[in-house]
PDB file of C-alpha atoms in Angstrom:
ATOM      1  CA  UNK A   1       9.383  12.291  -1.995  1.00 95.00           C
ATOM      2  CA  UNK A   2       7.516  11.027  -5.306  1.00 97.00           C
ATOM      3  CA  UNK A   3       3.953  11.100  -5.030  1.00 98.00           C
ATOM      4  CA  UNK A   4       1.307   8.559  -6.131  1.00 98.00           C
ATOM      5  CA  UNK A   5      -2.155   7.270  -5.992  1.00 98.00           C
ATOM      6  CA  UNK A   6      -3.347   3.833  -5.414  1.00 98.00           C
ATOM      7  CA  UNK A   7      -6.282   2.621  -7.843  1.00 98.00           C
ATOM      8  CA  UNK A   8      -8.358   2.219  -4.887  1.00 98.00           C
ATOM      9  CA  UNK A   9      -9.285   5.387  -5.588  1.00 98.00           C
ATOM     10  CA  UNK A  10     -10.395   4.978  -9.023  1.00 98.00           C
ATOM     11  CA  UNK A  11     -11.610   1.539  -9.339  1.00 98.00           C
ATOM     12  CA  UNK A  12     -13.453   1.689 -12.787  1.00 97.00           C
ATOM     13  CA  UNK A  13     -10.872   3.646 -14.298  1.00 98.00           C
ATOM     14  CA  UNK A  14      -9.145   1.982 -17.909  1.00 98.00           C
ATOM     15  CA  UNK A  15      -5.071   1.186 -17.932  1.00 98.00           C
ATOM     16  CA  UNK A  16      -4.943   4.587 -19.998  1.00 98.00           C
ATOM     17  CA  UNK A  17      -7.600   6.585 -18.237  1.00 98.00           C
ATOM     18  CA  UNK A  18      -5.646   5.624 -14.342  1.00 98.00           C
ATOM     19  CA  UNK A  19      -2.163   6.705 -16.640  1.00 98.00           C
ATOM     20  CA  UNK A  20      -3.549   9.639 -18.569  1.00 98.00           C
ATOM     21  CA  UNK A  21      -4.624  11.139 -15.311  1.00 98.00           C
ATOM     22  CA  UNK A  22      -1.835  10.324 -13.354  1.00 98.00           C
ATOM     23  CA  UNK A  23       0.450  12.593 -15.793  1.00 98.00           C
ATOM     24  CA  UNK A  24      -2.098  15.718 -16.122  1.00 98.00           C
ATOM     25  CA  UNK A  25      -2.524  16.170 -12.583  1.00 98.00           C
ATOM     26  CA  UNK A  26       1.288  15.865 -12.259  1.00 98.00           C
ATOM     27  CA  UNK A  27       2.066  12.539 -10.348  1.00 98.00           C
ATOM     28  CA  UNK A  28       5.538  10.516 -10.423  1.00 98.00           C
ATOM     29  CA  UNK A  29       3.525   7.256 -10.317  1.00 98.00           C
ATOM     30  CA  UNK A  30       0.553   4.992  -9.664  1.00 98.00           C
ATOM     31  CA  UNK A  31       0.712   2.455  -7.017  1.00 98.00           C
ATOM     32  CA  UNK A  32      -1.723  -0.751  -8.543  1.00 98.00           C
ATOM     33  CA  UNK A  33      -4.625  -2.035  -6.509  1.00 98.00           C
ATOM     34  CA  UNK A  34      -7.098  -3.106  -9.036  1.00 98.00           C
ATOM     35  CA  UNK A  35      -7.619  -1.905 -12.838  1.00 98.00           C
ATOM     36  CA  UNK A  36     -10.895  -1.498 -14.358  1.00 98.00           C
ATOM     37  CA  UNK A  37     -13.158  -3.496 -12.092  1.00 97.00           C
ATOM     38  CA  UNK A  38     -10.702  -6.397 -11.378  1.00 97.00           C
ATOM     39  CA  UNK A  39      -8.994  -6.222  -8.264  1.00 97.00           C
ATOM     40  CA  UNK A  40      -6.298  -9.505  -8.605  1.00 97.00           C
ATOM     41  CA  UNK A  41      -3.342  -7.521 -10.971  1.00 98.00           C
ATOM     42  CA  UNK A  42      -2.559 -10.737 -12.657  1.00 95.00           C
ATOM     43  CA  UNK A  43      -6.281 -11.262 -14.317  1.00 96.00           C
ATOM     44  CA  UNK A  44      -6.353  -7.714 -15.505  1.00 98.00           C
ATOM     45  CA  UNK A  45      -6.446  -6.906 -19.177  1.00 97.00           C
ATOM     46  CA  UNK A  46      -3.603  -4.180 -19.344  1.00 98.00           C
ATOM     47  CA  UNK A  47      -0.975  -6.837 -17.668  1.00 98.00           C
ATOM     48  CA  UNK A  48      -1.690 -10.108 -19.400  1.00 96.00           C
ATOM     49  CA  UNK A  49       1.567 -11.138 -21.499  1.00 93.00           C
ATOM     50  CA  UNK A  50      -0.217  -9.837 -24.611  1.00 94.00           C
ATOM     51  CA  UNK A  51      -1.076  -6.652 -23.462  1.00 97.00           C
ATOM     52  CA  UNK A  52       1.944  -6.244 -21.440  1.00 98.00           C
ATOM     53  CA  UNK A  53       4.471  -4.439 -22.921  1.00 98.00           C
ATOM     54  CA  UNK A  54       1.975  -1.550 -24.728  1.00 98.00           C
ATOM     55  CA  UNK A  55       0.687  -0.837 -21.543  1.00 98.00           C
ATOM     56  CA  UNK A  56       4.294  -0.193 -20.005  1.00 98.00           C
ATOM     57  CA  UNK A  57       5.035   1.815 -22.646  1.00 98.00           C
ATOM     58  CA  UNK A  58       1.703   3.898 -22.862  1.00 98.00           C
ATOM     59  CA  UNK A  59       3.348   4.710 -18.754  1.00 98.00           C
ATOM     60  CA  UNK A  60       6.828   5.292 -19.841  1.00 98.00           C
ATOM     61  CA  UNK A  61       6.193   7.566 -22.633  1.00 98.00           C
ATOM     62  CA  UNK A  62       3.485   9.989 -19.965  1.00 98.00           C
ATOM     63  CA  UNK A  63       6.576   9.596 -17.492  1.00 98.00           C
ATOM     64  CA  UNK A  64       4.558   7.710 -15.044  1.00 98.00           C
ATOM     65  CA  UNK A  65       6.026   4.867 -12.927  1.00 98.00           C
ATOM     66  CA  UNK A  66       4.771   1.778 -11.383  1.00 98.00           C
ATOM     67  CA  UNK A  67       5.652   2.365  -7.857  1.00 98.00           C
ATOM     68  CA  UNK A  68       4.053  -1.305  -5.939  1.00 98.00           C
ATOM     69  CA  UNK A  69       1.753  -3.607  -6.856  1.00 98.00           C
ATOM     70  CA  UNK A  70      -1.055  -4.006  -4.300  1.00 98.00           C
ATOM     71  CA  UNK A  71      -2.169  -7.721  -3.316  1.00 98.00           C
ATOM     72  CA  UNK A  72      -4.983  -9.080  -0.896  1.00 97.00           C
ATOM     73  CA  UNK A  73      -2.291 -11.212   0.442  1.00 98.00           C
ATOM     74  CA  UNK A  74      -3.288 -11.611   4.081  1.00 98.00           C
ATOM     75  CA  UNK A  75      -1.630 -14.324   5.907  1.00 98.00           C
ATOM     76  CA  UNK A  76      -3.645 -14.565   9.306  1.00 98.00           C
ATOM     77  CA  UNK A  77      -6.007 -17.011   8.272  1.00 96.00           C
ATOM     78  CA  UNK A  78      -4.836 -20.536   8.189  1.00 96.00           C
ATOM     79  CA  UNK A  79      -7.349 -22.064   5.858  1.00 97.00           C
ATOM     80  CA  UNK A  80      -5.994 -19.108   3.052  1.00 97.00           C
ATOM     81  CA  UNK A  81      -2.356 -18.988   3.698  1.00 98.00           C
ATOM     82  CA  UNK A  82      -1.634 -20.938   0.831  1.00 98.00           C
ATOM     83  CA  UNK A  83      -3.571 -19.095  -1.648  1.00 98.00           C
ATOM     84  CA  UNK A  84      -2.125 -15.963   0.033  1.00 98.00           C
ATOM     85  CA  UNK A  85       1.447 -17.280  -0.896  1.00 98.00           C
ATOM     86  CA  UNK A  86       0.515 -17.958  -4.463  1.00 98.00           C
ATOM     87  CA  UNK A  87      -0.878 -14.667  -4.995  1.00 98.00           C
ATOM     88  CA  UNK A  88       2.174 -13.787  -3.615  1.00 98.00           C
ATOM     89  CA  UNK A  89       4.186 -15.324  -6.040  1.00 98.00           C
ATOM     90  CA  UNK A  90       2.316 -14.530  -8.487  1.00 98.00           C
ATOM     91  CA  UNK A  91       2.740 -10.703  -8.140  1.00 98.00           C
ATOM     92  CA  UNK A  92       6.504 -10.868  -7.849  1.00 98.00           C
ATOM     93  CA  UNK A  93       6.445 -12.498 -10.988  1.00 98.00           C
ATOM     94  CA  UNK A  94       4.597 -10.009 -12.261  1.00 98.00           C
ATOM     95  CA  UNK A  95       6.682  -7.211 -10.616  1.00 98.00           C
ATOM     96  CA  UNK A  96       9.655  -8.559 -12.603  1.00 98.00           C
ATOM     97  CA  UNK A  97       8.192  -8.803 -15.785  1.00 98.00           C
ATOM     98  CA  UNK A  98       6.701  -4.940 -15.525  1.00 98.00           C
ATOM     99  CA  UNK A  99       9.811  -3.558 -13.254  1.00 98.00           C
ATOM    100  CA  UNK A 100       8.120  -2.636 -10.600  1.00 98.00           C
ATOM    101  CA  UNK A 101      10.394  -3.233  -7.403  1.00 98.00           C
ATOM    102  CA  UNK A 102       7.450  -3.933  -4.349  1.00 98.00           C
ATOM    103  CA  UNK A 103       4.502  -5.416  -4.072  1.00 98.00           C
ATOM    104  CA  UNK A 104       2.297  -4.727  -0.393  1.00 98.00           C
ATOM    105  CA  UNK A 105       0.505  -7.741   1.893  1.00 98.00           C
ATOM    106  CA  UNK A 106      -1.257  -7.799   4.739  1.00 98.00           C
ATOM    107  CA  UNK A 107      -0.853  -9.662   8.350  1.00 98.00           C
ATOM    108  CA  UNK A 108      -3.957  -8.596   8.679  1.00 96.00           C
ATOM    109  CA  UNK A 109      -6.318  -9.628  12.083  1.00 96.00           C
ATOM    110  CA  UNK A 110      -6.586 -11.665  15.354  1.00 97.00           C
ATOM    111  CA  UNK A 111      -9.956 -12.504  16.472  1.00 92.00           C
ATOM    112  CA  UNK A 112      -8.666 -13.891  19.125  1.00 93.00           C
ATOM    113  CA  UNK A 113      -6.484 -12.687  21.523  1.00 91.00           C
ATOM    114  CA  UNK A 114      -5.390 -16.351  22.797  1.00 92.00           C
ATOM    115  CA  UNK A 115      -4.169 -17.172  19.367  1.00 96.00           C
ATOM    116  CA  UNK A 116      -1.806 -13.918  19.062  1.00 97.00           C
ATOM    117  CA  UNK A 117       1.750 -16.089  18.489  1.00 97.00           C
ATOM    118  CA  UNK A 118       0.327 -18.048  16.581  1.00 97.00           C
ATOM    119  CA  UNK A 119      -0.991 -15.912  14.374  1.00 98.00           C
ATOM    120  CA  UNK A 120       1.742 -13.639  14.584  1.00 98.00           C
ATOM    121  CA  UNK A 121       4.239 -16.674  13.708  1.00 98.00           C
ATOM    122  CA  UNK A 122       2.152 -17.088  10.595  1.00 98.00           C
ATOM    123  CA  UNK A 123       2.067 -14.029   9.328  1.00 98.00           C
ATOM    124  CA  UNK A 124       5.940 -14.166   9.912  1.00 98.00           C
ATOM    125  CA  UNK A 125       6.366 -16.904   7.827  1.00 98.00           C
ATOM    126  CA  UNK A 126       3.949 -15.782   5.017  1.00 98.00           C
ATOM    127  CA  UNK A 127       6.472 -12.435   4.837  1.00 98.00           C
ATOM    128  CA  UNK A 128       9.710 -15.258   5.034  1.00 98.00           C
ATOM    129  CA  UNK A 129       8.411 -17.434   2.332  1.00 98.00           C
ATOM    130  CA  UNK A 130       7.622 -14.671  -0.260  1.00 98.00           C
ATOM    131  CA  UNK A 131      10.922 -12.301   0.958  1.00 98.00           C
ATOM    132  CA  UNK A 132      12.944 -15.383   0.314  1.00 98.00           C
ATOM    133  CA  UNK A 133      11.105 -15.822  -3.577  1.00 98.00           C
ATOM    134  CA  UNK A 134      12.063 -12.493  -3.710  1.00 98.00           C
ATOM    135  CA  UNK A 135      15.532 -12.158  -2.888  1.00 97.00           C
ATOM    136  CA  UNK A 136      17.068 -12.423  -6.256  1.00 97.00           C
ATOM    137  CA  UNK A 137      14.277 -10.720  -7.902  1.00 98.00           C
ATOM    138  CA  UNK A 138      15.159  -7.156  -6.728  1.00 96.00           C
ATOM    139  CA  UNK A 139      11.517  -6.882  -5.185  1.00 98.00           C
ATOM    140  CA  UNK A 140      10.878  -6.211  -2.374  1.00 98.00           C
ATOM    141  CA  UNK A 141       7.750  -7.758  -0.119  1.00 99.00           C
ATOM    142  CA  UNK A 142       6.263  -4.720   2.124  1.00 99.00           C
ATOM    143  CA  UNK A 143       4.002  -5.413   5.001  1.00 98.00           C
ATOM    144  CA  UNK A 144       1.438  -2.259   5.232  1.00 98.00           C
ATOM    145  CA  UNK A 145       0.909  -1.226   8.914  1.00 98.00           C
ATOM    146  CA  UNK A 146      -2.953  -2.256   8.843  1.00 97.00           C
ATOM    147  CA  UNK A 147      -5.648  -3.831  10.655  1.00 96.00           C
ATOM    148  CA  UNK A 148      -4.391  -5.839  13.821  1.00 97.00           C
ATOM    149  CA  UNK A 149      -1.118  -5.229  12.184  1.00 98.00           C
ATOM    150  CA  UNK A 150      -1.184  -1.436  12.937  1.00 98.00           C
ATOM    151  CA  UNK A 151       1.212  -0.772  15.976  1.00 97.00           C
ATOM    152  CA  UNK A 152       4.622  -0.726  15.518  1.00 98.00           C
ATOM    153  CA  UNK A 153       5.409  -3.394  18.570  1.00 97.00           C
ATOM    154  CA  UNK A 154       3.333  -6.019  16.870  1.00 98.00           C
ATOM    155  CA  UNK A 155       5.130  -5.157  13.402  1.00 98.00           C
ATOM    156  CA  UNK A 156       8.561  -5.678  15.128  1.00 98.00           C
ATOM    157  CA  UNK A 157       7.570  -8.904  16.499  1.00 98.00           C
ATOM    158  CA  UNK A 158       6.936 -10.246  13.304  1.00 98.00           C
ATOM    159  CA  UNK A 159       9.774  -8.599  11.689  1.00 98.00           C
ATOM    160  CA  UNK A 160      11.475 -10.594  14.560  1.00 98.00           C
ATOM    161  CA  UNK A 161      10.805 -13.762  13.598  1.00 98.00           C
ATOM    162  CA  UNK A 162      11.957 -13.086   9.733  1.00 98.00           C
ATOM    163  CA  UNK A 163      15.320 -12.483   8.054  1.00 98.00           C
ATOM    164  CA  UNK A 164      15.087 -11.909   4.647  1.00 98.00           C
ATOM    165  CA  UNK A 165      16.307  -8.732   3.039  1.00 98.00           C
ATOM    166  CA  UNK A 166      13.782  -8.179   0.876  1.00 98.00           C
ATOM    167  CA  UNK A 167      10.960  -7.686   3.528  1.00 98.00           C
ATOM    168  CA  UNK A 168      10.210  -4.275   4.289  1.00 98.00           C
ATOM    169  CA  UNK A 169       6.971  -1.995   5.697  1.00 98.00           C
ATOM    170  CA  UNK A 170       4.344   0.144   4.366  1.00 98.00           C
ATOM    171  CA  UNK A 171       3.462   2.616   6.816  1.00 98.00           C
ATOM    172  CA  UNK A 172      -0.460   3.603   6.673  1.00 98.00           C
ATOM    173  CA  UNK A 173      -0.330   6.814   9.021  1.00 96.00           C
ATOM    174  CA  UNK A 174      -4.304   5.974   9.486  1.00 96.00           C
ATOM    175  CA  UNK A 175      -4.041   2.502  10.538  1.00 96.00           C
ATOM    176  CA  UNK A 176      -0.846   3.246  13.048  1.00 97.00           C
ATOM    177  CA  UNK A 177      -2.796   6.149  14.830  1.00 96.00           C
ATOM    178  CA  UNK A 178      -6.380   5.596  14.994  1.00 94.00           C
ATOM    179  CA  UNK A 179      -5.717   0.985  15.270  1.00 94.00           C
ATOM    180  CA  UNK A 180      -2.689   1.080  16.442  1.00 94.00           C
ATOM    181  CA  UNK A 181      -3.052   2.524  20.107  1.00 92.00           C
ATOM    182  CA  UNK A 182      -2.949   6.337  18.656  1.00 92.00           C
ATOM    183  CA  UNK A 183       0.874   6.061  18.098  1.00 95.00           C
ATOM    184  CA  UNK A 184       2.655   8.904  17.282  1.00 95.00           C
ATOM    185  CA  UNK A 185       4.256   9.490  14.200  1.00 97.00           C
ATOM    186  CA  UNK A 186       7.533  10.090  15.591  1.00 97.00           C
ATOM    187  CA  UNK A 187       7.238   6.680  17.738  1.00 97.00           C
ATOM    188  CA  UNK A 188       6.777   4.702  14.745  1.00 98.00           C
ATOM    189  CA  UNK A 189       9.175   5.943  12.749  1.00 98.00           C
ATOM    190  CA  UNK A 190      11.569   5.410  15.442  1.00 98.00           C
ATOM    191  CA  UNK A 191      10.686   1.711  15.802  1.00 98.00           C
ATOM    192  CA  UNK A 192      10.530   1.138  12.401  1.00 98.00           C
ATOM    193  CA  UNK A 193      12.033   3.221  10.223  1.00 97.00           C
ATOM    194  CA  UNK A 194      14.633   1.039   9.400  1.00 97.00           C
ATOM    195  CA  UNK A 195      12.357  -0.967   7.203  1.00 98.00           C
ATOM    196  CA  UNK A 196      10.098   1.758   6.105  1.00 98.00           C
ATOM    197  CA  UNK A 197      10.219   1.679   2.178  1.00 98.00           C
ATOM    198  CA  UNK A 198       6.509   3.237   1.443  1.00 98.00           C
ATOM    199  CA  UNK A 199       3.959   5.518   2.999  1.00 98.00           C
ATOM    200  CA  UNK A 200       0.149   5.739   2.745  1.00 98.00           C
ATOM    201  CA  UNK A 201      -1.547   8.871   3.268  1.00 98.00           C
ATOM    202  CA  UNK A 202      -4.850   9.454   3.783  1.00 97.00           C
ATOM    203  CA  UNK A 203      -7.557  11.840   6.370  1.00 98.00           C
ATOM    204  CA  UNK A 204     -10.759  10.627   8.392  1.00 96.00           C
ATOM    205  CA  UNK A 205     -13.259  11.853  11.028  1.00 94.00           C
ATOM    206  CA  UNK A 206     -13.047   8.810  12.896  1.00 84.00           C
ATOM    207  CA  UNK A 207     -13.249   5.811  10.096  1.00 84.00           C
ATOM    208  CA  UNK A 208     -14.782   7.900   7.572  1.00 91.00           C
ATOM    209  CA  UNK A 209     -12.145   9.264   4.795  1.00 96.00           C
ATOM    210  CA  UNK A 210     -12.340  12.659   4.294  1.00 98.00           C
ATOM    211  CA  UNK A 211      -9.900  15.116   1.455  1.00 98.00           C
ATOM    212  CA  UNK A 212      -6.829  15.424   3.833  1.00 98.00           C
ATOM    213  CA  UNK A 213      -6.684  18.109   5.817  1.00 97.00           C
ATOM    214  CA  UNK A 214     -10.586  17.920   6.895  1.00 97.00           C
ATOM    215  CA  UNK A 215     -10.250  15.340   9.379  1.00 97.00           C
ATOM    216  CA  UNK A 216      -8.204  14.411  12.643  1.00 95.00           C
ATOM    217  CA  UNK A 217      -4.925  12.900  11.113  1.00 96.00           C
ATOM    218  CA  UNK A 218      -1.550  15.215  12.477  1.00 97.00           C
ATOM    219  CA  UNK A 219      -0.826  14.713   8.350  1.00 97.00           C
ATOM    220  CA  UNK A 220       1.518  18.547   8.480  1.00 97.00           C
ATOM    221  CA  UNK A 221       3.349  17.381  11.229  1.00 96.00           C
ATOM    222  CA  UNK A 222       3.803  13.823   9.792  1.00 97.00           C
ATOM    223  CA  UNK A 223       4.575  14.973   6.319  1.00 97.00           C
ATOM    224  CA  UNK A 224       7.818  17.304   8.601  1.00 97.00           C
ATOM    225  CA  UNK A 225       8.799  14.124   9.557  1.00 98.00           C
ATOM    226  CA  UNK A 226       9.295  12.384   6.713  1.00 98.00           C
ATOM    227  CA  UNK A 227      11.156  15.913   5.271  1.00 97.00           C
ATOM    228  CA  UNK A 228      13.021  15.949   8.536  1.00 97.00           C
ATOM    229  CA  UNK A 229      14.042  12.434   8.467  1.00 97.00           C
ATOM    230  CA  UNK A 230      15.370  12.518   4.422  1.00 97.00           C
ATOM    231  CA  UNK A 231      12.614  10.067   3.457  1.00 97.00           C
ATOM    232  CA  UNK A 232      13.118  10.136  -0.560  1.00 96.00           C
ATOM    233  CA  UNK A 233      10.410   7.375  -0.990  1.00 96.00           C
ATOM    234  CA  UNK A 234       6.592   7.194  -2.783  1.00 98.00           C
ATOM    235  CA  UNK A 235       4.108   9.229  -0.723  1.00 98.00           C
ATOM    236  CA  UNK A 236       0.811   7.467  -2.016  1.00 98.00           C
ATOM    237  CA  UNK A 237      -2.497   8.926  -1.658  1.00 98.00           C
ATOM    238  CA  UNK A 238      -4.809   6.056  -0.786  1.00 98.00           C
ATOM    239  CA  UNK A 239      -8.599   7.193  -1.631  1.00 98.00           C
ATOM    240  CA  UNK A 240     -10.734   4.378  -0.635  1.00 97.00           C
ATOM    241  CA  UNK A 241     -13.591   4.730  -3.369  1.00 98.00           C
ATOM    242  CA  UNK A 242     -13.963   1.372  -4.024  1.00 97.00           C
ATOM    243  CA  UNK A 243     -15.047   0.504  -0.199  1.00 97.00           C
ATOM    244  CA  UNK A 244     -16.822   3.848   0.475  1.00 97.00           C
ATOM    245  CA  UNK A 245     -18.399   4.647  -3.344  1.00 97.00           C
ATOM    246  CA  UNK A 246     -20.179   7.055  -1.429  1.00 97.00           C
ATOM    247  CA  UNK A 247     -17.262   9.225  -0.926  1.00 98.00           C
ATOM    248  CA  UNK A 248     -16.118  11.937  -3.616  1.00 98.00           C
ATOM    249  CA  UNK A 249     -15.034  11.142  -6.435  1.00 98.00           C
ATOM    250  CA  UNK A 250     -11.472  10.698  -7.791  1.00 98.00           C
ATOM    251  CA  UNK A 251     -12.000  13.396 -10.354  1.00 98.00           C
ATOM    252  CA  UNK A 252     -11.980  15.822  -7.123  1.00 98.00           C
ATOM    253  CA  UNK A 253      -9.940  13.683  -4.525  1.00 98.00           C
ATOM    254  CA  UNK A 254      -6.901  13.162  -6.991  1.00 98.00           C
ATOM    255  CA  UNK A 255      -6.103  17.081  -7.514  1.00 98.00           C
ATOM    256  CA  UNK A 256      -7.117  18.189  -4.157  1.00 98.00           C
ATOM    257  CA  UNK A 257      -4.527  15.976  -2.995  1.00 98.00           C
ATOM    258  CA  UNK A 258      -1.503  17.282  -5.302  1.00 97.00           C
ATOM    259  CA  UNK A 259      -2.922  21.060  -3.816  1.00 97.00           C
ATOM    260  CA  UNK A 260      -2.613  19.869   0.177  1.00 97.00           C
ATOM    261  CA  UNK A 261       0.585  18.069  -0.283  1.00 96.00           C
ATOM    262  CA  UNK A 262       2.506  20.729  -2.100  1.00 93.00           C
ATOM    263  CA  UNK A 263       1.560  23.003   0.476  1.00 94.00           C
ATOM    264  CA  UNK A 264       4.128  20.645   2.794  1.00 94.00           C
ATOM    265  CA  UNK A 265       6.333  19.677   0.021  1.00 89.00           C
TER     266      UNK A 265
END
């Protein structure tokens, strides 16, 4: 498994100060969700066309990869699938031009209940229109297990309704346990492993994030199963700093998590 963080965790952080880190603390990668204040990848400084290229190379030469490139993309609502699909496109775009090979979206909620195919349908079609822009891109388009989105039966149901080969899944141990009827690790890698390309990792007490291995998450006994079951893709530590600022700070979350996971590793 390569490990990563996602810039969640450090949301003020520069291009160099996110890469810098990345390679003292010993990281394969970063995984993109905002640089520097601005959370939309293609309005950041560091990846407009001018800036482009230097900031690859300022990774390349610390040995840090780009390992996805993290959208809002949520395709639920109907009044903002549109502009879901262009920020879409827009990020495979820019996933070709910086060689990065996914970018994540969400499905993301249903308020209500009565409107589940529907909404379901949608969010299948969002995935199908941006997996087909993708196919001869060599990017892939990876739904993150997440919000309404969590369990694996209501993943496979929209995964269902799709075909393209370039669709795939993030799988956010938090969201598929604690949203997604507490499903067990092993259950959801059985119903979905074939399409599992990424994995979040994270802790809580309840929905509070705590350093891994101080709250209720089964994260040894998930971290066996992805050892058990050969998975040889990015582990990525998702510290949610810029939605809880009142948690720790990445200067302490980053490391501790390198510590915990090499304990499993």
């Amino acid at each position: 498994m390569k490990l990563s963080f996602t810039t969640l965790g450090c949301p003020d952080w520069t291009w160099e100060r996110i890469v810098n880190e990345a390679s003292r603390l010993g990281y394969d990668g970063v995984e993109l969700r905002g640089i520097a204040g601005e959370l939309r990848l293609g309005r950041c400084e560091a990846l407009r066309e001018a800036r482009l290229e230097a900031s690859l190379a300022y990774a390349r030469e610390r040995g840090i990869a780009i390992c996805c490139l993290d959208t809002s993309c949520a395709f639920h609502d109907e009044e903002r699938f549109d502009e879901a699909i262009e920020e879409g496109m827009e990020t495979i775009d820019l996933a070709v031009r910086m060689g990065v090979s996914s970018i994540r979206v969400f499905g993301d909620s249903i308020a209500d209940n009565r409107r589940e195919q529907e909404i379901v349908a949608r969010v299948a079609r969002g995935l199908q229109t941006l997996g087909e822009y993708a196919e001869d891109k060599a990017v892939q388009v990876l739904l993150e297990t997440h919000g309404d989105f969590s369990s694996s039966d209501r993943v496979r149901e929209v995964l269902r309704q799709t075909s393209s080969p370039a669709i795939g899944i993030i799988w956010d141990i938090h969201h598929t346990i604690k949203y997604g009827g507490h499903e067990a690790p092993a259950e959801t890698w059985r119903k979905l492993g074939g399409y599992i390309r990424h994995a979040h990792i994270k802790d809580a007490l309840g929905a509070r994030p705590v350093l891994l291995g101080e709250g209720d998450l089964p994260l040894p006994e998930w971290i066996a199963l992805l050892r058990e079951v050969d998975y040889d893709g990015w582990l990525s530590f998702e510290w949610e700093k810029r939605w809880h600022p009142e948690i720790v700070e990445p200067e302490v979350a980053f490391p501790a998590f390198i510590d915990y996971v090499r304990r499993y590793l």
